[in-house]
Coordinates of C-alpha atoms in Angstrom, one line a residue:
M1 CA -57.8 -58.4 -50.1
S2 CA -58.5 -60.4 -47.1
S3 CA -59.0 -58.9 -43.7
K4 CA -55.8 -60.5 -42.5
T5 CA -53.9 -58.9 -45.4
L6 CA -55.4 -55.5 -44.6
I7 CA -54.6 -55.7 -41.0
A8 CA -51.0 -56.7 -41.8
S9 CA -50.6 -53.8 -44.2
L10 CA -52.0 -51.3 -41.8
S11 CA -49.7 -52.7 -39.1
C12 CA -46.6 -52.3 -41.3
A13 CA -47.6 -48.8 -42.3
I14 CA -48.0 -47.7 -38.7
L15 CA -44.7 -49.4 -37.8
F16 CA -42.8 -47.5 -40.6
L17 CA -44.5 -44.2 -39.7
G18 CA -43.5 -44.6 -36.1
L19 CA -39.9 -45.4 -37.1
A20 CA -39.8 -42.4 -39.4
L21 CA -41.0 -40.1 -36.6
Y22 CA -38.4 -41.5 -34.3
L23 CA -35.6 -41.0 -36.7
V24 CA -36.4 -37.4 -37.6
P25 CA -33.7 -35.2 -36.1
S26 CA -34.8 -33.1 -33.1
T27 CA -33.2 -30.0 -34.8
L28 CA -35.9 -30.3 -37.5
P29 CA -39.2 -30.4 -35.7
L30 CA -42.3 -31.2 -37.8
V31 CA -44.2 -28.6 -35.9
A32 CA -42.8 -25.1 -35.0
P33 CA -42.8 -24.5 -31.3
V34 CA -45.3 -22.0 -29.9
R35 CA -43.2 -19.2 -28.3
A36 CA -45.9 -16.7 -27.4
A37 CA -46.7 -16.5 -23.7
T38 CA -48.0 -14.0 -21.1
R39 CA -45.2 -12.2 -19.2
T40 CA -46.2 -10.5 -16.0
I41 CA -43.7 -7.9 -14.7
S42 CA -43.9 -5.7 -11.5
L43 CA -42.3 -2.3 -11.4
A44 CA -42.3 -0.1 -8.2
A45 CA -41.6 3.6 -8.8
S46 CA -40.1 5.7 -6.1
Y47 CA -39.0 9.4 -5.9
A48 CA -39.1 10.4 -2.3
T49 CA -35.5 9.4 -1.5
Y50 CA -34.2 8.9 -5.1
P51 CA -35.7 8.3 -8.6
Y52 CA -35.7 4.4 -8.9
W53 CA -37.5 1.5 -10.6
N54 CA -37.6 -1.4 -8.1
G55 CA -35.0 0.4 -5.9
S56 CA -32.3 0.7 -8.6
S57 CA -31.1 3.0 -11.3
P58 CA -31.2 1.9 -14.1
G59 CA -34.2 -0.3 -13.4
P60 CA -34.2 -4.0 -14.0
T61 CA -33.9 -5.3 -17.6
I62 CA -37.1 -6.7 -18.9
T63 CA -36.7 -9.5 -21.4
V64 CA -39.6 -11.0 -23.4
T65 CA -40.0 -13.0 -26.7
E66 CA -41.5 -11.7 -29.9
G67 CA -45.3 -12.3 -29.8
D68 CA -45.5 -12.3 -26.0
T69 CA -48.3 -10.6 -24.1
V70 CA -46.8 -8.3 -21.6
D71 CA -48.6 -7.3 -18.4
I72 CA -46.8 -4.7 -16.3
M73 CA -48.1 -4.1 -12.8
L74 CA -47.1 -0.6 -11.6
S75 CA -47.0 0.9 -8.1
S76 CA -45.8 4.2 -6.6
D77 CA -44.5 5.6 -3.3
G78 CA -47.0 8.4 -3.5
S79 CA -45.2 10.6 -6.1
Q80 CA -46.6 10.9 -9.6
H81 CA -45.1 8.8 -12.4
Q82 CA -45.9 7.5 -15.9
L83 CA -44.4 4.5 -17.7
L84 CA -43.3 4.8 -21.3
V85 CA -41.9 1.8 -23.3
D86 CA -40.0 3.5 -26.1
F87 CA -40.5 1.3 -29.1
D88 CA -39.7 4.0 -31.7
A89 CA -36.4 4.8 -29.9
D90 CA -36.9 8.6 -29.8
G91 CA -36.5 8.9 -26.0
A92 CA -38.9 9.9 -23.3
S93 CA -41.5 12.6 -23.9
T94 CA -44.0 14.3 -21.7
S95 CA -46.0 15.6 -24.7
G96 CA -47.9 12.4 -25.3
C97 CA -47.5 8.8 -26.3
A98 CA -46.3 8.1 -29.9
T99 CA -48.2 5.5 -31.9
A100 CA -45.4 2.9 -31.7
D101 CA -44.8 3.5 -28.0
K102 CA -46.7 2.0 -25.1
C103 CA -47.7 4.3 -22.2
S104 CA -49.5 3.9 -18.9
S105 CA -51.7 6.5 -17.4
L106 CA -50.3 8.9 -14.8
F107 CA -50.3 7.1 -11.4
M108 CA -49.6 7.9 -7.8
S109 CA -50.6 4.6 -6.3
S110 CA -51.1 1.6 -8.7
T111 CA -52.1 0.8 -12.2
S112 CA -51.2 -1.6 -15.0
I113 CA -50.5 -1.7 -18.8
S114 CA -50.8 -4.6 -21.2
F115 CA -49.6 -5.0 -24.8
T116 CA -48.2 -7.5 -27.3
A117 CA -44.4 -7.3 -28.0
N118 CA -44.2 -7.5 -31.8
T119 CA -41.0 -5.6 -32.5
V120 CA -37.6 -7.4 -32.0
G121 CA -34.8 -5.3 -30.5
T122 CA -33.4 -3.7 -27.4
F123 CA -35.5 -0.7 -26.3
H124 CA -35.8 1.4 -23.1
Y125 CA -38.6 2.2 -20.7
Y126 CA -38.8 5.5 -18.8
C127 CA -40.8 7.4 -16.3
T128 CA -41.7 10.4 -18.5
L129 CA -41.5 12.7 -15.4
H130 CA -38.1 11.6 -14.3
P131 CA -36.4 10.1 -17.4
T132 CA -32.7 10.6 -16.5
F133 CA -32.5 8.0 -13.7
M134 CA -35.9 6.2 -14.0
V135 CA -34.9 4.2 -17.1
G136 CA -34.3 0.6 -17.9
Q137 CA -33.9 -1.9 -20.8
F138 CA -36.8 -3.6 -22.5
V139 CA -35.5 -6.5 -24.7
V140 CA -37.7 -8.3 -27.2
Q141 CA -35.8 -11.4 -28.3
S142 CA -36.2 -13.1 -31.7
A143 CA -36.4 -16.8 -32.3
G144 CA -33.5 -16.4 -34.7
T145 CA -29.8 -15.6 -34.0
D146 CA -29.2 -12.3 -32.2
F147 CA -26.9 -10.6 -29.7
G148 CA -27.4 -8.8 -26.5
I149 CA -25.4 -6.0 -24.8
T150 CA -25.0 -5.1 -21.1
S151 CA -23.0 -2.8 -18.9
N152 CA -21.4 -3.4 -15.5
P153 CA -21.7 -1.2 -13.5
S154 CA -24.7 0.4 -15.0
A155 CA -24.6 3.4 -12.6
V156 CA -21.5 5.3 -11.6
S157 CA -20.8 8.5 -9.6
I158 CA -17.8 10.5 -10.8
L159 CA -16.0 13.5 -9.3
Q160 CA -15.3 16.5 -11.5
G161 CA -11.9 16.1 -13.1
S162 CA -12.0 12.3 -12.7
N163 CA -13.1 9.2 -14.7
A164 CA -14.7 5.8 -14.2
N165 CA -14.9 2.5 -16.1
S166 CA -17.8 0.2 -17.1
T167 CA -17.4 -3.1 -18.8
I168 CA -19.5 -3.6 -21.9
T169 CA -20.4 -7.2 -22.6
V170 CA -21.8 -8.4 -26.0
S171 CA -23.3 -11.9 -25.8
S172 CA -24.2 -14.4 -28.5
I173 CA -27.9 -15.4 -28.6
N174 CA -29.0 -18.6 -30.5
N175 CA -25.4 -19.2 -31.8
F176 CA -25.0 -15.7 -33.2
A177 CA -21.5 -14.9 -34.5
G178 CA -20.2 -11.6 -36.0
T179 CA -18.6 -8.2 -35.5
I180 CA -20.2 -5.6 -33.3
T181 CA -19.4 -1.9 -33.7
L182 CA -19.8 0.1 -30.5
S183 CA -20.8 3.7 -30.1
A184 CA -21.7 5.9 -27.1
S185 CA -23.7 9.1 -26.6
S186 CA -24.5 11.2 -23.6
S187 CA -27.7 13.0 -22.7
P188 CA -27.2 15.9 -21.9
P189 CA -23.7 16.3 -23.5
G190 CA -20.8 16.5 -21.1
P191 CA -19.1 13.2 -20.3
M192 CA -16.5 11.9 -22.8
T193 CA -16.2 8.2 -23.6
T194 CA -13.6 5.9 -25.1
F195 CA -13.6 2.1 -25.7
S196 CA -10.6 -0.1 -25.1
T197 CA -11.7 -2.4 -28.0
N198 CA -13.9 -1.4 -30.9
P199 CA -15.3 -3.2 -32.8
V200 CA -15.6 -6.5 -30.8
V201 CA -15.9 -10.0 -32.4
V202 CA -18.4 -12.4 -30.9
S203 CA -18.1 -16.1 -31.5
S204 CA -21.1 -18.5 -31.5
G205 CA -22.3 -19.1 -28.0
S206 CA -19.7 -16.8 -26.4
T207 CA -19.2 -13.2 -25.2
A208 CA -16.9 -10.3 -26.0
T209 CA -16.1 -7.4 -23.8
S210 CA -14.8 -3.8 -24.1
K211 CA -13.9 -1.4 -21.3
L212 CA -15.7 1.9 -21.6
T213 CA -13.9 4.8 -19.9
I214 CA -16.1 7.8 -18.9
S215 CA -14.1 11.0 -18.4
I216 CA -15.4 14.1 -16.6
L217 CA -13.7 17.4 -17.1
Q218 CA -13.3 19.8 -14.2
S219 CA -15.6 22.2 -16.0
T220 CA -18.4 19.6 -16.5
S221 CA -21.5 20.7 -14.5
P222 CA -22.6 18.5 -11.6
G223 CA -25.8 16.5 -12.1
P224 CA -27.3 13.4 -13.7
Y225 CA -26.3 12.2 -17.2
S226 CA -27.3 9.1 -19.3
I227 CA -24.8 7.4 -21.6
T228 CA -26.3 5.1 -24.2
V229 CA -23.9 2.5 -25.5
T230 CA -25.1 1.0 -28.8
G231 CA -23.9 -2.2 -30.6
T232 CA -24.5 -2.4 -34.3
N233 CA -24.1 -5.6 -36.4
G234 CA -25.3 -4.4 -39.8
S235 CA -27.1 -7.6 -40.5
A236 CA -30.6 -8.8 -39.6
S237 CA -29.7 -8.6 -35.9
G238 CA -29.7 -4.8 -36.2
T239 CA -28.7 -2.8 -33.1
H240 CA -29.0 -3.2 -29.4
S241 CA -28.1 -0.8 -26.6
T242 CA -27.6 -0.4 -22.9
I243 CA -27.8 2.7 -20.6
I244 CA -25.3 3.8 -18.0
S245 CA -26.5 6.3 -15.5
V246 CA -23.8 8.8 -14.5
S247 CA -23.9 11.2 -11.6
V248 CA -21.3 14.0 -11.8
V249 CA -20.5 15.4 -8.4
S250 CA -18.1 18.1 -7.1
P251 CA -15.6 17.4 -4.3
S252 CA -17.6 17.6 -1.1
S253 CA -14.7 18.5 1.3
P254 CA -13.3 22.0 1.7
D255 CA -9.7 22.2 0.3
F256 CA -7.2 24.5 -1.2
T257 CA -4.8 24.6 -4.1
I258 CA -1.2 26.0 -4.5
N259 CA 0.3 27.2 -7.7
S260 CA 3.6 28.9 -8.6
S261 CA 4.3 31.7 -11.1
P262 CA 6.7 31.2 -12.8
T263 CA 7.1 27.5 -12.5
S264 CA 10.8 27.7 -13.4
L265 CA 13.6 30.0 -12.3
T266 CA 17.2 30.7 -13.5
V267 CA 19.5 32.4 -11.0
A268 CA 23.2 33.3 -11.3
Q269 CA 25.8 32.4 -8.6
D270 CA 25.9 34.8 -5.7
S271 CA 22.5 36.2 -6.6
S272 CA 18.8 35.5 -5.8
G273 CA 15.5 35.1 -7.6
T274 CA 11.8 35.2 -6.6
V275 CA 8.6 33.2 -7.4
S276 CA 5.0 34.1 -6.4
M277 CA 3.1 31.3 -4.7
T278 CA -0.7 31.6 -4.9
L279 CA -3.1 29.7 -2.6
T280 CA -6.8 29.4 -3.5
S281 CA -9.8 28.3 -1.4
V282 CA -11.8 25.3 -2.8
N283 CA -15.3 24.3 -1.7
S284 CA -15.5 27.1 0.9
F285 CA -12.2 26.3 2.7
S286 CA -11.1 28.8 5.3
G287 CA -8.2 28.7 7.7
T288 CA -4.4 29.2 8.2
V289 CA -2.0 27.5 5.8
T290 CA 1.6 27.0 6.7
L291 CA 4.3 27.1 4.0
S292 CA 7.7 25.4 3.8
A293 CA 10.3 24.9 1.1
A294 CA 13.1 22.4 0.5
V295 CA 15.7 22.2 -2.2
S296 CA 17.1 19.0 -3.8
P297 CA 20.0 18.6 -4.1
S298 CA 21.0 20.9 -1.3
G299 CA 22.9 24.2 -1.9
P300 CA 20.6 27.1 -2.7
Q301 CA 18.8 28.6 0.3
P302 CA 14.9 29.0 0.0
S303 CA 12.8 31.3 2.2
L304 CA 9.1 32.2 2.1
N305 CA 7.6 35.5 3.1
P306 CA 5.1 35.2 4.7
S307 CA 5.6 31.7 5.9
S308 CA 1.9 31.3 6.6
V309 CA -1.3 32.8 5.1
T310 CA -4.9 32.9 6.0
L311 CA -7.5 31.9 3.4
T312 CA -11.1 33.0 3.6
S313 CA -13.9 31.0 2.0
G314 CA -13.7 31.4 -1.8
G315 CA -10.6 33.7 -1.5
S316 CA -6.9 33.5 -2.3
A317 CA -3.6 34.6 -0.7
S318 CA 0.0 34.8 -1.9
S319 CA 3.5 34.4 -0.6
T320 CA 6.9 35.1 -2.1
L321 CA 9.5 32.4 -2.5
T322 CA 13.1 33.7 -2.5
V323 CA 15.9 31.5 -3.6
S324 CA 19.5 32.7 -2.7
T325 CA 22.6 31.3 -4.4
A326 CA 25.1 33.2 -2.3
A327 CA 28.2 31.3 -1.1
S328 CA 27.7 29.8 2.3
T329 CA 30.1 29.1 5.2
S330 CA 29.9 26.3 7.8
G331 CA 31.9 28.2 10.5
Y332 CA 33.1 31.6 11.5
Y333 CA 36.6 31.1 10.2
S334 CA 35.8 28.9 7.2
T335 CA 36.2 29.8 3.6
P336 CA 32.8 30.5 1.8
V337 CA 31.6 27.6 -0.4
A338 CA 30.0 28.6 -3.7
V339 CA 26.7 27.0 -4.9
S340 CA 27.4 24.7 -7.8
N341 CA 26.0 25.3 -11.2
G342 CA 23.3 22.9 -12.3
N343 CA 19.6 22.0 -12.0
Y344 CA 17.7 21.9 -8.7
T345 CA 14.1 21.4 -7.6
V346 CA 12.4 23.6 -5.0
S347 CA 9.4 21.8 -3.4
V348 CA 7.0 24.2 -1.7
T349 CA 4.5 22.5 0.6
A350 CA 1.4 24.1 2.0
S351 CA -0.3 22.4 5.0
S352 CA -3.4 23.0 7.1
G353 CA -4.5 20.3 9.5
T354 CA -4.7 17.0 7.6
L355 CA -4.6 18.8 4.3
S356 CA -1.2 19.1 2.5
H357 CA -0.4 20.0 -1.1
S358 CA 3.0 20.6 -2.8
T359 CA 4.1 22.2 -6.0
P360 CA 7.6 22.0 -7.6
V361 CA 9.7 24.9 -9.0
S362 CA 12.5 24.1 -11.4
L363 CA 15.7 26.0 -10.5
T364 CA 18.8 26.4 -12.7
I365 CA 22.0 27.9 -11.3
G366 CA 24.3 29.7 -13.8
S367 CA 27.7 31.5 -13.6
T368 CA 28.6 34.3 -11.1
S369 CA 26.6 37.4 -12.0
S370 CA 29.4 39.9 -11.0
N371 CA 32.9 40.1 -9.4
P372 CA 32.6 42.3 -6.3
T373 CA 35.6 44.5 -5.8
G374 CA 37.4 44.8 -2.4
T375 CA 36.3 41.4 -1.3
P376 CA 39.2 39.5 0.4
S377 CA 39.6 35.8 -0.5
L378 CA 40.3 35.1 3.2
P379 CA 38.4 36.3 6.3
L380 CA 39.6 39.8 7.4
L381 CA 39.7 39.1 11.2
P382 CA 42.3 36.3 11.1
I383 CA 44.6 38.3 8.9
A384 CA 44.4 41.4 11.1
G385 CA 45.1 39.2 14.1
G386 CA 48.2 37.7 12.5
V387 CA 49.6 41.2 11.6
I388 CA 49.2 42.4 15.1
A389 CA 51.0 39.3 16.5
V390 CA 54.0 39.9 14.1
I391 CA 54.2 43.6 15.1
A392 CA 54.1 42.6 18.8
V393 CA 56.9 40.0 18.4
I394 CA 59.2 42.5 16.5
G395 CA 58.5 45.3 19.1
T396 CA 59.4 43.0 22.0
A397 CA 62.7 41.9 20.3
L398 CA 63.7 45.5 19.7
F399 CA 62.9 46.4 23.3
L400 CA 65.1 43.6 24.7
R401 CA 68.0 44.4 22.4
S402 CA 67.9 48.1 23.5
R403 CA 68.2 47.1 27.1
K404 CA 71.3 45.0 26.4
H405 CA 73.1 48.0 25.1

């Protein structure tokens, strides 16, 4: 083979190799991309004003890729802390660092921790000394399809006897598509949770949401709670979770309540009935409470005795509501009008300054309880006046007649 032929052959081979490399689809790379990198994260711990990571509770979500080297730079406001990355998902512990977990030393100023993220999933990091509020997500992403889960808001404050909502968002990662089943648990137990949609269906490249309602009973103790919401796919994607910090608080302003016993009353016509009204101090309320009552529709006559009560801090007081169904008159000479049978509502209102509370009492009017004897159907005074006038006229006529004779 001549040198010219060899050069021509090599040129053709290089040309075809270049063309082949150009035509290979970008979705099928000849060499797998290198994903490992070094991630440097800074976390500032504080406790003097409130337990925070980087000024928030929960702390910021840390997201890395499988195989990354993670360097976490830690600082403190002077109080003692310890960082734990909970890779075995058994929660924070002050008894030591489990084999799978990554822990820093105790620190009051600054320190650091470095490790390689080899386990794919959504985990949590804690301060082992203040785990309820000093918590955050640590996400290790896979190169394959997966899903993520977040909550908004991730921290709520709820009054006893009230509820609050948080939107749970499930996101597709690397074209994941599938059904995610949601569950929620509280630590310590107390808050109750319900999802508006469960499970949720996530399409490739999109998101799905469900509203989580957190309900607090009046009997739930005030204090901090952590609610962990977990999404499960059942495939290789496994499970991921997000944490919502809940602060249960009692009403801060002094107040009072009013209740009736019984809450309904049946009274006959031309009779009366009574109901006991009880007022109770809430949150150390003390002061004078004025009572009033109104009936709808009008007819029965309500009265309260006493019409005002004095509450002491943490105490209670009572008043008696009397409802009369006696026939009423609109004037001195008018015929009494009976109260109609039927259903009525008595609204009793208790007021003190800007505070005002009402409670309803259901009232039913029945038939006349008795038929009193000796009761005239017309007023006695007009009748007596008429009789006296007739006697005077007859007497005058007889007197005039006797004088004629």
